[in-house]
mmCIF file of C-alpha atoms in Angstrom:
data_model
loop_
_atom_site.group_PDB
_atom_site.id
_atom_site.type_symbol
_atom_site.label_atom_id
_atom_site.label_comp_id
_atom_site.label_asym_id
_atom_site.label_seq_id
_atom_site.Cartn_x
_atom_site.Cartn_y
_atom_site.Cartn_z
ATOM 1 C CA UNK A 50 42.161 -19.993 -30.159
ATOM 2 C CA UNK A 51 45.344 -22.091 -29.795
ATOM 3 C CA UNK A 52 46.498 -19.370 -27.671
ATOM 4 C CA UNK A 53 43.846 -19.248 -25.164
ATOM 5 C CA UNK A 54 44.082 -23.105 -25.086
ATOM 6 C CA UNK A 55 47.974 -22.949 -23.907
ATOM 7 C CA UNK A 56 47.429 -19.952 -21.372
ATOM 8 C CA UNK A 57 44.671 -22.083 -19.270
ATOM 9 C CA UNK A 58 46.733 -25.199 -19.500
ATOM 10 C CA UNK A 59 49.668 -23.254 -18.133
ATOM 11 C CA UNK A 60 47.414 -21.795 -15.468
ATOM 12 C CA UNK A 61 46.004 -25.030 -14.826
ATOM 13 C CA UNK A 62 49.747 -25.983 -13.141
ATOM 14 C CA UNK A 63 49.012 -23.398 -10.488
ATOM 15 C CA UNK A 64 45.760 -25.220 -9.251
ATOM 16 C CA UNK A 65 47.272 -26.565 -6.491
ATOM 17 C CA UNK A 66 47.601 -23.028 -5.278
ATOM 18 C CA UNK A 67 44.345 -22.287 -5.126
ATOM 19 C CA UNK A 68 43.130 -23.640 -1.639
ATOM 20 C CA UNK A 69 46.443 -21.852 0.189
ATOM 21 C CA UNK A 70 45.177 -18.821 -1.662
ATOM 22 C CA UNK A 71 41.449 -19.138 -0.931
ATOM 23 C CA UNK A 72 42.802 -19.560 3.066
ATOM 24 C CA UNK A 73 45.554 -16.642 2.768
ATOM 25 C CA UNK A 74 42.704 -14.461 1.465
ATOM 26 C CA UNK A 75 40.653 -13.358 3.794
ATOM 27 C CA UNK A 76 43.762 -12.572 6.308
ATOM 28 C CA UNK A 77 44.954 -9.900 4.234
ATOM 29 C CA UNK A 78 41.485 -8.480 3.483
ATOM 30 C CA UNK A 79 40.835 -8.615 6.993
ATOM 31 C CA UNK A 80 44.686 -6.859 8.012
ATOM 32 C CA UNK A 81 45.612 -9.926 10.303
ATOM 33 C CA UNK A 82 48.888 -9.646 8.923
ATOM 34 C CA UNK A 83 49.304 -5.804 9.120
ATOM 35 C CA UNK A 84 47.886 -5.909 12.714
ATOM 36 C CA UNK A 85 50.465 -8.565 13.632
ATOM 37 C CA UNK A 86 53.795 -6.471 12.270
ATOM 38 C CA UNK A 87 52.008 -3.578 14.407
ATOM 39 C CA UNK A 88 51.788 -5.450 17.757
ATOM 40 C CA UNK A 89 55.502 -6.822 16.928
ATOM 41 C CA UNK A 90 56.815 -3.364 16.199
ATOM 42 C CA UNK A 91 55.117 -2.203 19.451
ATOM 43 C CA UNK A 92 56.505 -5.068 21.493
ATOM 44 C CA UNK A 93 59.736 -4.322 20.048
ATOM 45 C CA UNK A 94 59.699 -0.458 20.698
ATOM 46 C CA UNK A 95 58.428 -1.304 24.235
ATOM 47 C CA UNK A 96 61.626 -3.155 24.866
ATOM 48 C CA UNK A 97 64.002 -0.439 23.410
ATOM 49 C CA UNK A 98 62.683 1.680 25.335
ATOM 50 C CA UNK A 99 62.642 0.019 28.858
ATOM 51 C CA UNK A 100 66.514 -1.044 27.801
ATOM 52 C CA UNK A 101 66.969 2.886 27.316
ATOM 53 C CA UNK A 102 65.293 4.025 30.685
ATOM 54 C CA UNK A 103 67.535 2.029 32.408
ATOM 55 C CA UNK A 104 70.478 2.736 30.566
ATOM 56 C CA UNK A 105 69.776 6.448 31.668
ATOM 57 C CA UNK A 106 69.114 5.169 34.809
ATOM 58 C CA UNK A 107 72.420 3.054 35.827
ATOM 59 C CA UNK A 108 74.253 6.142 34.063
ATOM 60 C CA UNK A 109 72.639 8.407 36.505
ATOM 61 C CA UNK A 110 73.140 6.720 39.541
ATOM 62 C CA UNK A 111 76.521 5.222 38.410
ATOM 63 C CA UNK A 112 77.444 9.362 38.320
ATOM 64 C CA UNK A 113 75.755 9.964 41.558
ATOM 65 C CA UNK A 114 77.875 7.608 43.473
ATOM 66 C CA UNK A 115 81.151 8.303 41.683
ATOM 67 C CA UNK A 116 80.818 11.892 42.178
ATOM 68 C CA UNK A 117 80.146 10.906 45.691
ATOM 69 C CA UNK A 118 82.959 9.318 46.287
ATOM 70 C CA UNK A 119 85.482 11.497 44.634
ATOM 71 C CA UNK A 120 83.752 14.430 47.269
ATOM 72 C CA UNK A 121 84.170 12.368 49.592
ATOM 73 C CA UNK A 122 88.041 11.216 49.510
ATOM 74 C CA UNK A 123 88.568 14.956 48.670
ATOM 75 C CA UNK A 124 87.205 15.862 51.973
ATOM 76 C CA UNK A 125 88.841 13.473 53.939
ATOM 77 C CA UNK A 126 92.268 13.041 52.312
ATOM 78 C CA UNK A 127 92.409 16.265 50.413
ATOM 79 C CA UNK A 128 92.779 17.487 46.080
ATOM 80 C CA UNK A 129 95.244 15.153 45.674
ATOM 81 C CA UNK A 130 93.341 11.508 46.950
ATOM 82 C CA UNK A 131 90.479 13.107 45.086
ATOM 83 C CA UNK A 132 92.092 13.173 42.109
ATOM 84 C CA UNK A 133 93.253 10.014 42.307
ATOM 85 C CA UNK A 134 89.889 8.667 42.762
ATOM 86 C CA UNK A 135 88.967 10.525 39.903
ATOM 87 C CA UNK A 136 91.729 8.834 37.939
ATOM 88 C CA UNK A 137 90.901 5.220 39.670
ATOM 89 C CA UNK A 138 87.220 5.478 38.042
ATOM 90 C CA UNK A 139 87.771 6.545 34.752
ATOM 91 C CA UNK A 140 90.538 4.170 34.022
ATOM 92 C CA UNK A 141 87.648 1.311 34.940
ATOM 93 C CA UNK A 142 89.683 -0.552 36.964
ATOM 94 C CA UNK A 143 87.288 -2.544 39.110
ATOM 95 C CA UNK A 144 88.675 -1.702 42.682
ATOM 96 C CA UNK A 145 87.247 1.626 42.769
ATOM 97 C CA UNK A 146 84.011 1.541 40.765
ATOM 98 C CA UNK A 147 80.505 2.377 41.978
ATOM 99 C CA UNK A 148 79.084 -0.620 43.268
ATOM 100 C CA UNK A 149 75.636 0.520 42.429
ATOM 101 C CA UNK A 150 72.727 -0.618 39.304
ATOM 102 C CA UNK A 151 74.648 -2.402 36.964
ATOM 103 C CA UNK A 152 73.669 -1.133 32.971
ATOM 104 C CA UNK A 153 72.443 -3.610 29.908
ATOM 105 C CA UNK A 154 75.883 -4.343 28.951
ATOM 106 C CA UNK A 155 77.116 -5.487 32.389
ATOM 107 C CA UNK A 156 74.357 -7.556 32.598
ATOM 108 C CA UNK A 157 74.817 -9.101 29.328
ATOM 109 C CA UNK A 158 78.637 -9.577 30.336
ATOM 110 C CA UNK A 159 77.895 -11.213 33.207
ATOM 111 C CA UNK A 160 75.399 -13.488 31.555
ATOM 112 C CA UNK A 161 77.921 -14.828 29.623
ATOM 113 C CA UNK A 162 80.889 -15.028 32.279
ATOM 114 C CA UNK A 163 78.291 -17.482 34.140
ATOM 115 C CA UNK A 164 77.199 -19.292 30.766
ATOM 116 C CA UNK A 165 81.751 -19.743 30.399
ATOM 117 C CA UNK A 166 81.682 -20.597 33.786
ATOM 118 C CA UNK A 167 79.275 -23.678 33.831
ATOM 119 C CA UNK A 168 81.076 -24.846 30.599
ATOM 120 C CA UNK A 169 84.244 -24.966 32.756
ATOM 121 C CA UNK A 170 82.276 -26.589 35.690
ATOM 122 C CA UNK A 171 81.054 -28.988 33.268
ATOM 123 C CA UNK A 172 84.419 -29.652 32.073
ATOM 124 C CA UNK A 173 85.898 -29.958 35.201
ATOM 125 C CA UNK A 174 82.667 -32.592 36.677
ATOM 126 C CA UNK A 175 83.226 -34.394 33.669
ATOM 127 C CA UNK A 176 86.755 -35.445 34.138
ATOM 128 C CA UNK A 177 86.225 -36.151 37.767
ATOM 129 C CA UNK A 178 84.269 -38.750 36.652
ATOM 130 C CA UNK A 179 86.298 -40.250 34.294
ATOM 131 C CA UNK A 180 88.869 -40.117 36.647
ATOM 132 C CA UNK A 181 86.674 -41.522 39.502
ATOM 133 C CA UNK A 182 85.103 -44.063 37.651
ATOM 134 C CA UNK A 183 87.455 -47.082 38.192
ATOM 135 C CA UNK A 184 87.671 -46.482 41.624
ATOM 136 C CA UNK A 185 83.937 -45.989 42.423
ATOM 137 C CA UNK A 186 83.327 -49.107 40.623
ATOM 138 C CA UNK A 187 85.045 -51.434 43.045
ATOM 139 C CA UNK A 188 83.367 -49.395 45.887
ATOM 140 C CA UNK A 189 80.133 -49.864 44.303
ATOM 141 C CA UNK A 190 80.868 -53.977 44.232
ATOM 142 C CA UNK A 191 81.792 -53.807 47.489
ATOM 143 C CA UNK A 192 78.679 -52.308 48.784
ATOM 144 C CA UNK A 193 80.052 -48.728 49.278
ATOM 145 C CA UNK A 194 78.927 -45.482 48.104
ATOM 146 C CA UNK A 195 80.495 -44.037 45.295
ATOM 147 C CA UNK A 196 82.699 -40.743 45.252
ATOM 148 C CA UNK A 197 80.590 -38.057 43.645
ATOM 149 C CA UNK A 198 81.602 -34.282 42.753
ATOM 150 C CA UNK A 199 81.523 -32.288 45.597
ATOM 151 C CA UNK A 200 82.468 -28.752 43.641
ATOM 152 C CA UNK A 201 80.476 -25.758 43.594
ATOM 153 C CA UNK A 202 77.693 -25.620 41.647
ATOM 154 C CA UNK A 203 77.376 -23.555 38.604
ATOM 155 C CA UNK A 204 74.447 -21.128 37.405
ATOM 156 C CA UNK A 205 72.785 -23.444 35.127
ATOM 157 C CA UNK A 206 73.236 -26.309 37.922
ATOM 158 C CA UNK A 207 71.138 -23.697 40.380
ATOM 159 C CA UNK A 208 68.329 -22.603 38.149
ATOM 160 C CA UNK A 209 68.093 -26.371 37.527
ATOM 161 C CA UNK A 210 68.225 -27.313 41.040
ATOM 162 C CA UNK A 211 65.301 -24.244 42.114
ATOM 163 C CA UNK A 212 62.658 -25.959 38.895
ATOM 164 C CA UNK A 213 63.249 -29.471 40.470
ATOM 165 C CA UNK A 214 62.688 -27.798 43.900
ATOM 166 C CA UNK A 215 59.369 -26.390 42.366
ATOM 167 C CA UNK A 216 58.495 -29.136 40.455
ATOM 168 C CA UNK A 217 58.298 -30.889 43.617
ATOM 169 C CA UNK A 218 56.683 -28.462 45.779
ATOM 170 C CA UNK A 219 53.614 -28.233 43.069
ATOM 171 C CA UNK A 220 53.087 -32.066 42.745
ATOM 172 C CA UNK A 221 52.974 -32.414 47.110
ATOM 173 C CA UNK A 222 50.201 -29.203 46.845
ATOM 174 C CA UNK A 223 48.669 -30.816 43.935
ATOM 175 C CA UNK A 224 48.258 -34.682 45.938
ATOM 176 C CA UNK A 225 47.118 -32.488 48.936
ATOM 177 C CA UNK A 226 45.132 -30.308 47.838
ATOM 178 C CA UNK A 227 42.904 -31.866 44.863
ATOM 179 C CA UNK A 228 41.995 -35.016 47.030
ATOM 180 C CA UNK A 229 40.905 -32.484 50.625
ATOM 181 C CA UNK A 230 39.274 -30.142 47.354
ATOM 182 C CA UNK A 231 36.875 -32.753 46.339
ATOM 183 C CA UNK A 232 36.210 -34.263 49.519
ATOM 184 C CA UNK A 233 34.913 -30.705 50.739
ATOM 185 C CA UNK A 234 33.058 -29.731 47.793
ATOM 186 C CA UNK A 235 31.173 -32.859 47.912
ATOM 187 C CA UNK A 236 29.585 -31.784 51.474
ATOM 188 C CA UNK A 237 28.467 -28.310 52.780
ATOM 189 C CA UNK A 238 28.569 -29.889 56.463
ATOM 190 C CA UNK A 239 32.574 -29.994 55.388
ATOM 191 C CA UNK A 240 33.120 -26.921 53.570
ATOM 192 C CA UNK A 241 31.680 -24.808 56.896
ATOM 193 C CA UNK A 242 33.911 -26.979 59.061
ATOM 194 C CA UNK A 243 36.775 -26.603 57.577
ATOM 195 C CA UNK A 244 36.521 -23.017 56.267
ATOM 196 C CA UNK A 245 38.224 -21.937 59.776
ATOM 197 C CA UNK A 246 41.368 -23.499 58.858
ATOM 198 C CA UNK A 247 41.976 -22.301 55.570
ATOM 199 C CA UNK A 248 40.506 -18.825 56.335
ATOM 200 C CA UNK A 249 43.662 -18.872 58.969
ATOM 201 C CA UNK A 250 46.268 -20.622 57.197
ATOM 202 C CA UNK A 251 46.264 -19.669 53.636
ATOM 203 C CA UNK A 252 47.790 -16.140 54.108
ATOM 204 C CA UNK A 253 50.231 -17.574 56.437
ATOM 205 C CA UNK A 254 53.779 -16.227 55.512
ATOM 206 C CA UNK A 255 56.491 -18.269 53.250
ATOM 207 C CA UNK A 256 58.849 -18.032 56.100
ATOM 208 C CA UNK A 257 56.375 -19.301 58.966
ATOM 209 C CA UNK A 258 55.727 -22.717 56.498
ATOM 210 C CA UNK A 259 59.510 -22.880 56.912
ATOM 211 C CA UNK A 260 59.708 -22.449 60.185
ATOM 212 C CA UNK A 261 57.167 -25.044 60.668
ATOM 213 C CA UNK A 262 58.562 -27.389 58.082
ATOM 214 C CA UNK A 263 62.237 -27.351 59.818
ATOM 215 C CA UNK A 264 60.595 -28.121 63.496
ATOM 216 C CA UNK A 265 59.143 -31.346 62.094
ATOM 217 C CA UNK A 266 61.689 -32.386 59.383
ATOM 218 C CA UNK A 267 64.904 -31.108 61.762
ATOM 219 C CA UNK A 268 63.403 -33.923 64.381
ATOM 220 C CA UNK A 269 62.906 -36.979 61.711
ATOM 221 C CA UNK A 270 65.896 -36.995 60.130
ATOM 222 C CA UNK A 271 67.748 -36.113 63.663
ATOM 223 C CA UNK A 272 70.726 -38.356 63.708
ATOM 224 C CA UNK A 273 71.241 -37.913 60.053
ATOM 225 C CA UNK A 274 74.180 -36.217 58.647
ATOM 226 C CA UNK A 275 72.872 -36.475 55.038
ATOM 227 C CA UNK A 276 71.767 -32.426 53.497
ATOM 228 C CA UNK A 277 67.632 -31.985 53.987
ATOM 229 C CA UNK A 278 67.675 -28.565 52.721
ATOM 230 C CA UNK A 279 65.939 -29.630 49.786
ATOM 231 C CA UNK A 280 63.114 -31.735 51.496
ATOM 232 C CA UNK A 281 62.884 -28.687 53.744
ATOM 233 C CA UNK A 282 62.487 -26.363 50.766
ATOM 234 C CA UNK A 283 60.114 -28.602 48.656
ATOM 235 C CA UNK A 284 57.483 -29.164 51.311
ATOM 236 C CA UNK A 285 57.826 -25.295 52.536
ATOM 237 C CA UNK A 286 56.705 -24.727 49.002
ATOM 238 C CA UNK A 287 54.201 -27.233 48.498
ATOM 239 C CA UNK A 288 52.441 -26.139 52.140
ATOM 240 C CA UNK A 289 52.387 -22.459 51.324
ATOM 241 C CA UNK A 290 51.271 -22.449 47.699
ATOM 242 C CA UNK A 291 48.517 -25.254 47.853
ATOM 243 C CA UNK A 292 45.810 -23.096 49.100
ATOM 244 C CA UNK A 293 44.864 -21.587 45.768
ATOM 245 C CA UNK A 294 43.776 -25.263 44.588
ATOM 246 C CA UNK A 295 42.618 -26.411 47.475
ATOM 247 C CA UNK A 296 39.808 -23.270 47.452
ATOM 248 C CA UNK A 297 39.440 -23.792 43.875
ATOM 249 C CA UNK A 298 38.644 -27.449 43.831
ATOM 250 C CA UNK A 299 36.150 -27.119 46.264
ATOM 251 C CA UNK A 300 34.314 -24.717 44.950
ATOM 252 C CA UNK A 301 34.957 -26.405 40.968
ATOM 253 C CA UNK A 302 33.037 -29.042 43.080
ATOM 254 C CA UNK A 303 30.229 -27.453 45.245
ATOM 255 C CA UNK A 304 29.082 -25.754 42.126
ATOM 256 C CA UNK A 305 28.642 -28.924 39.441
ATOM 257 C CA UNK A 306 25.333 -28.135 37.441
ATOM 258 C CA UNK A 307 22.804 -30.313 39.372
ATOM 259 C CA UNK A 308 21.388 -31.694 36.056
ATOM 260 C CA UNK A 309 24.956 -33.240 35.680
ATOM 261 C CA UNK A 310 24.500 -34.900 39.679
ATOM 262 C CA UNK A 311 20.798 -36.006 38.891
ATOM 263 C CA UNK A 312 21.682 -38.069 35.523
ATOM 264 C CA UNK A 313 24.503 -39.989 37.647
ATOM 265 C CA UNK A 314 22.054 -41.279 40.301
ATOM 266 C CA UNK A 315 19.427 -41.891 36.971
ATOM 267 C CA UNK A 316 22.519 -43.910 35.644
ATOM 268 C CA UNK A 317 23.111 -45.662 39.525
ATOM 269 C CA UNK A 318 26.873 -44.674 39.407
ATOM 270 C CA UNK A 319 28.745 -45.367 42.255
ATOM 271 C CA UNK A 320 30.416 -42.617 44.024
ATOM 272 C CA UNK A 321 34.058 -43.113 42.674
ATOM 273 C CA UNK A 322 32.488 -43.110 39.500
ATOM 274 C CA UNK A 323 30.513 -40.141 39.897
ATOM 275 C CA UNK A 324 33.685 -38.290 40.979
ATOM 276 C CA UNK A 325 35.712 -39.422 38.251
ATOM 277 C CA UNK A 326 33.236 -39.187 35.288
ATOM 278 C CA UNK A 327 31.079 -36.596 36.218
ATOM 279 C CA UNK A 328 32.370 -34.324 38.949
ATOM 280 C CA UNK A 329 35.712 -34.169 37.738
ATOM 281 C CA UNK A 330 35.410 -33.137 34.515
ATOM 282 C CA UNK A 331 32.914 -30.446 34.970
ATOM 283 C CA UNK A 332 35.801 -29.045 37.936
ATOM 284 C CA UNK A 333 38.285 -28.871 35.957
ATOM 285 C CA UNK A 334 38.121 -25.360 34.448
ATOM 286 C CA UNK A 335 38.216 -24.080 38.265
ATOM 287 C CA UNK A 336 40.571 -26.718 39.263
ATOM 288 C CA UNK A 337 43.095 -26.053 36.475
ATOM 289 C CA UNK A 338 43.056 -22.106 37.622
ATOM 290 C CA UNK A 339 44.114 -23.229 40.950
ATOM 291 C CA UNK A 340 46.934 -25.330 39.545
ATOM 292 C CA UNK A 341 48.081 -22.139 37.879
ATOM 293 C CA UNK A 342 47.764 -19.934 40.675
ATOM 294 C CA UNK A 343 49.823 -22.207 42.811
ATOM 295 C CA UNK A 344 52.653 -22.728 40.305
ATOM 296 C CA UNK A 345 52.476 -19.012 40.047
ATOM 297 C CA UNK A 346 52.820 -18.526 44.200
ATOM 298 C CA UNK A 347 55.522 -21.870 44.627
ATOM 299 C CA UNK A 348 58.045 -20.061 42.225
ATOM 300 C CA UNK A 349 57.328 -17.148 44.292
ATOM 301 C CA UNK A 350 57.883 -18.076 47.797
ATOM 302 C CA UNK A 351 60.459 -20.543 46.348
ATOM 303 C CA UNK A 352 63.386 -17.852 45.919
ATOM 304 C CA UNK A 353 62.758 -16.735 50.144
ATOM 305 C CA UNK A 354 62.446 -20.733 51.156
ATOM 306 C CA UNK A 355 65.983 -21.299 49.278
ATOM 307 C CA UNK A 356 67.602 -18.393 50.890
ATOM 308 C CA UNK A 357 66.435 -19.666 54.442
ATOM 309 C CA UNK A 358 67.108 -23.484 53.996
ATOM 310 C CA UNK A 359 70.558 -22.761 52.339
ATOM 311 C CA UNK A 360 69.573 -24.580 49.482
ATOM 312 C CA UNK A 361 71.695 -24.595 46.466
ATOM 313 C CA UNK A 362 68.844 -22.817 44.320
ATOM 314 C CA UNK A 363 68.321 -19.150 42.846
ATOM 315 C CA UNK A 364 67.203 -17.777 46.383
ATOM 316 C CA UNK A 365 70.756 -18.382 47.725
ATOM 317 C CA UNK A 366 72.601 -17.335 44.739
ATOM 318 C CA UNK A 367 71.000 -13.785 44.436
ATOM 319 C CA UNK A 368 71.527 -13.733 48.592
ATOM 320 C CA UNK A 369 75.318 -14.777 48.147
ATOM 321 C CA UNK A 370 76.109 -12.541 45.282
ATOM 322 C CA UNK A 371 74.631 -9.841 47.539
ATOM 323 C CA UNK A 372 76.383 -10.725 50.710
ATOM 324 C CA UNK A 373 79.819 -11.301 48.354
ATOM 325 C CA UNK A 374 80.025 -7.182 47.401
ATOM 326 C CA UNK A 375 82.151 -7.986 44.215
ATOM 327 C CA UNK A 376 82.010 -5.582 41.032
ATOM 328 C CA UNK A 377 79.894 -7.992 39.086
ATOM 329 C CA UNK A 378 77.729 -8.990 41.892
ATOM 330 C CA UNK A 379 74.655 -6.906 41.360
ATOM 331 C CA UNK A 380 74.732 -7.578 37.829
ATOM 332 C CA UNK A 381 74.512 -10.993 38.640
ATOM 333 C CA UNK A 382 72.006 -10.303 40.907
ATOM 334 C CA UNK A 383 69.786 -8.490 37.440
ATOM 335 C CA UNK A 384 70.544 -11.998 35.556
ATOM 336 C CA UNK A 385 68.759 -13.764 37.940
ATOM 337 C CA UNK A 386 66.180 -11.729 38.373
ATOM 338 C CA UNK A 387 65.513 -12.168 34.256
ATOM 339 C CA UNK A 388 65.576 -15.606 34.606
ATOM 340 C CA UNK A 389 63.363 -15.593 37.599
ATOM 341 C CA UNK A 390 61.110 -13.789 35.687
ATOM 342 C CA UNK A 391 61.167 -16.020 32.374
ATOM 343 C CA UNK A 392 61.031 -19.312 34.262
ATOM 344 C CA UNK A 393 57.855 -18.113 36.008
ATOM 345 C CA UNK A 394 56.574 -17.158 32.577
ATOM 346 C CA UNK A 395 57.424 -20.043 31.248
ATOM 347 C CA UNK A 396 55.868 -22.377 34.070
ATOM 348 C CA UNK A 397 52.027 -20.376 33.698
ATOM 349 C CA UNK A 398 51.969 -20.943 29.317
ATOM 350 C CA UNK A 399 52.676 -24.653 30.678
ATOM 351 C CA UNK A 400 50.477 -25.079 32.696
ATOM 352 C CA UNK A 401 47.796 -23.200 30.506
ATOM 353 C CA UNK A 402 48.706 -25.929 27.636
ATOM 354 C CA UNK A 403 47.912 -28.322 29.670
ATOM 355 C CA UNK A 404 44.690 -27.547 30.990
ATOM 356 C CA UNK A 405 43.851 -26.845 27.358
ATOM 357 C CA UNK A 406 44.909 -30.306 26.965
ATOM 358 C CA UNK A 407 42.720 -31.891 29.089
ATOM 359 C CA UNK A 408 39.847 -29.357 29.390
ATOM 360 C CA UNK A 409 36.778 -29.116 27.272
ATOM 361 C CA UNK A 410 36.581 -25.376 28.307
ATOM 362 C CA UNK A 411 39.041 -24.248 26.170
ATOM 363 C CA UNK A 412 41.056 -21.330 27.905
ATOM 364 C CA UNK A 413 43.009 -19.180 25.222
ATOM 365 C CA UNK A 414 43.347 -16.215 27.617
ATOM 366 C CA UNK A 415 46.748 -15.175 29.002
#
């Protein structure tokens, strides 16, 4: 009896257990946990494999073009310049190598030369302001702009400078669009007018929007020396991408239940009020997918708007590393092209938080 009496007392100091048991429970009965390792192990394999494929692939065509090349000197120059070219590209030496799909491990290396190289740019902007500072100081008190760094921008400096670009780009299609959205859904008359224009202008190219945009800009700012590439880029972006909300935001609008309309004249709500409280709220399921599809589309066009305006973004980086021809160009080329890729990931789970944020139709699809 005494015995029994100490065994539940000791299990009584496990009670507190008991609820993270009761919870943890049912997820192993029901495999959660199994079913999670599986769709990690296949995510994983998936990867291992794609990193394999095109490790067979760079090998293949890194073979193909160094095979053509050592046929090639041998039939211009003869056995002797082929086997020297032979020689040349299996000592590595980066003069002679094929210049063609660079493998995982070149990309990896050249992800981390640029990751060393914005250290040392960082290094190097630092001490030009320390070493500035005393003299831009007494320029600044006499009314004079300061002396900033004028060096070239490093990697992390140009991914930074393409999100601000976007950034930008999204919140001019966002002020454009939402406001011409509502104003359209709220009248039929309006939606058939203007149907015209956005049937015509919405699958206008990136490059016509820039076009467009550096005819108008190129004339306000004439007699101004200061850079407008970005203000050129940003509104190229903004003007091509802000179609997707602008359609979406109209029809969020047009098709509010009419129960929803009815209780707001019952109630005698004004019309800003009805927007804001009633129409609004019940649009912004549609309105949010708009958002999404234009952040989607502006980091899109983004990369050929950079490349044309010659701003100092990811669009002219891949373009200059392909222009420049060097041996660790095209891998370059690959590490933006990953980061392109993330970022652009990145941006849609954002914007999908928020609209769960401020949504009452909660949206857990990818």
């Amino acid at each position: 009896m005494e015995q029994d009496i100490t065994l539940k007392k000791e299990g009584q100091g496990f009670a507190f257990l008991k609820p993270l048991v009761a919870k943890l429970t049912p997820k192993f009965q029901k495999g959660k946990i199994f079913s999670s390792l599986k769709n990690t192990g296949i995510t994983v394999l998936s990867v291992l494999l794609f990193i394999g494929l095109w490790q067979l692939g760079s090998k293949a065509l890194y073979n193909k073009e160094a095979d053509y090349k050592i046929e090639k000197a041998l039939t211009e120059r003869g056995q002797e310049a082929a086997d020297a070219e032979r020689a040349c590209i299996e000592s590595g030496d980066s003069s002679c190598q094929p210049n063609t799909l660079p493998s995982p491990s070149q990309v990896w290396n050249s992800l981390q030369s640029l990751i060393a190289d914005h250290k040392v740019i960082t290094a190097d902007k630092a001490a030009f302001v320390q070493k500035m500072a005393a003299t831009n100081a007494k320029l600044v008190a006499q009314g004079k702009d300061a002396i900033v760094y004028t060096g070239r921008a490093s990697f992390v400096d140009i991914v930074l400078t393409s999100i601000k670009t976007v950034f930008a780009g999204f919140l001019l299609a966002l002020l454009i669009a939402v406001p011409i959205g509502i104003i359209i859904g709220l009248s039929p008359s309006l939606r058939s007018a203007f149907n015209w224009f956005i049937q015509i202008f919405k699958p206008v190219s990136p490059v016509v929007w820039y076009l467009l945009v550096f005819m108008i800009v190129k004339t306000l700012y004439i007699g101004d020396s200061s850079d407008n590439a970005f203000v050129i880029s940003f509104i190229s972006v903004g003007l091509c991408a802000m179609w997707a909300t602008l359609v979406n935001t109209a029809m969020g609008v047009a098709s509010v239940d009419k129960d929803y309309i009815n209780v707001a004249k019952v109630l005698k709500l004004g019309t800003f009020q009805k927007v804001f409280k009633v129409i609004l709220p019940s649009s912004l399921p549609l309105i949010f997918t708009g958002l999404r599809i234009t952040l989607s589309v502006a980091w899109m066009v983004l990369i050929a708007i950079e490349l044309l305006a010659q701003s100092q973004g990811l669009g002219l980086f891949v373009w200059e590393e392909f222009q420049n021809g060097a041996n660790d160009s095209n891998a370059k080329i690959i590490v933006a092209m990953f980061v392109i890729g993330i970022i652009g990931f990145l941006l849609d789970r954002l914007m999908l938080s928020v609209q769960n944020l401020v949504s009452f139709n909660k949206n857990e699809m990818a």
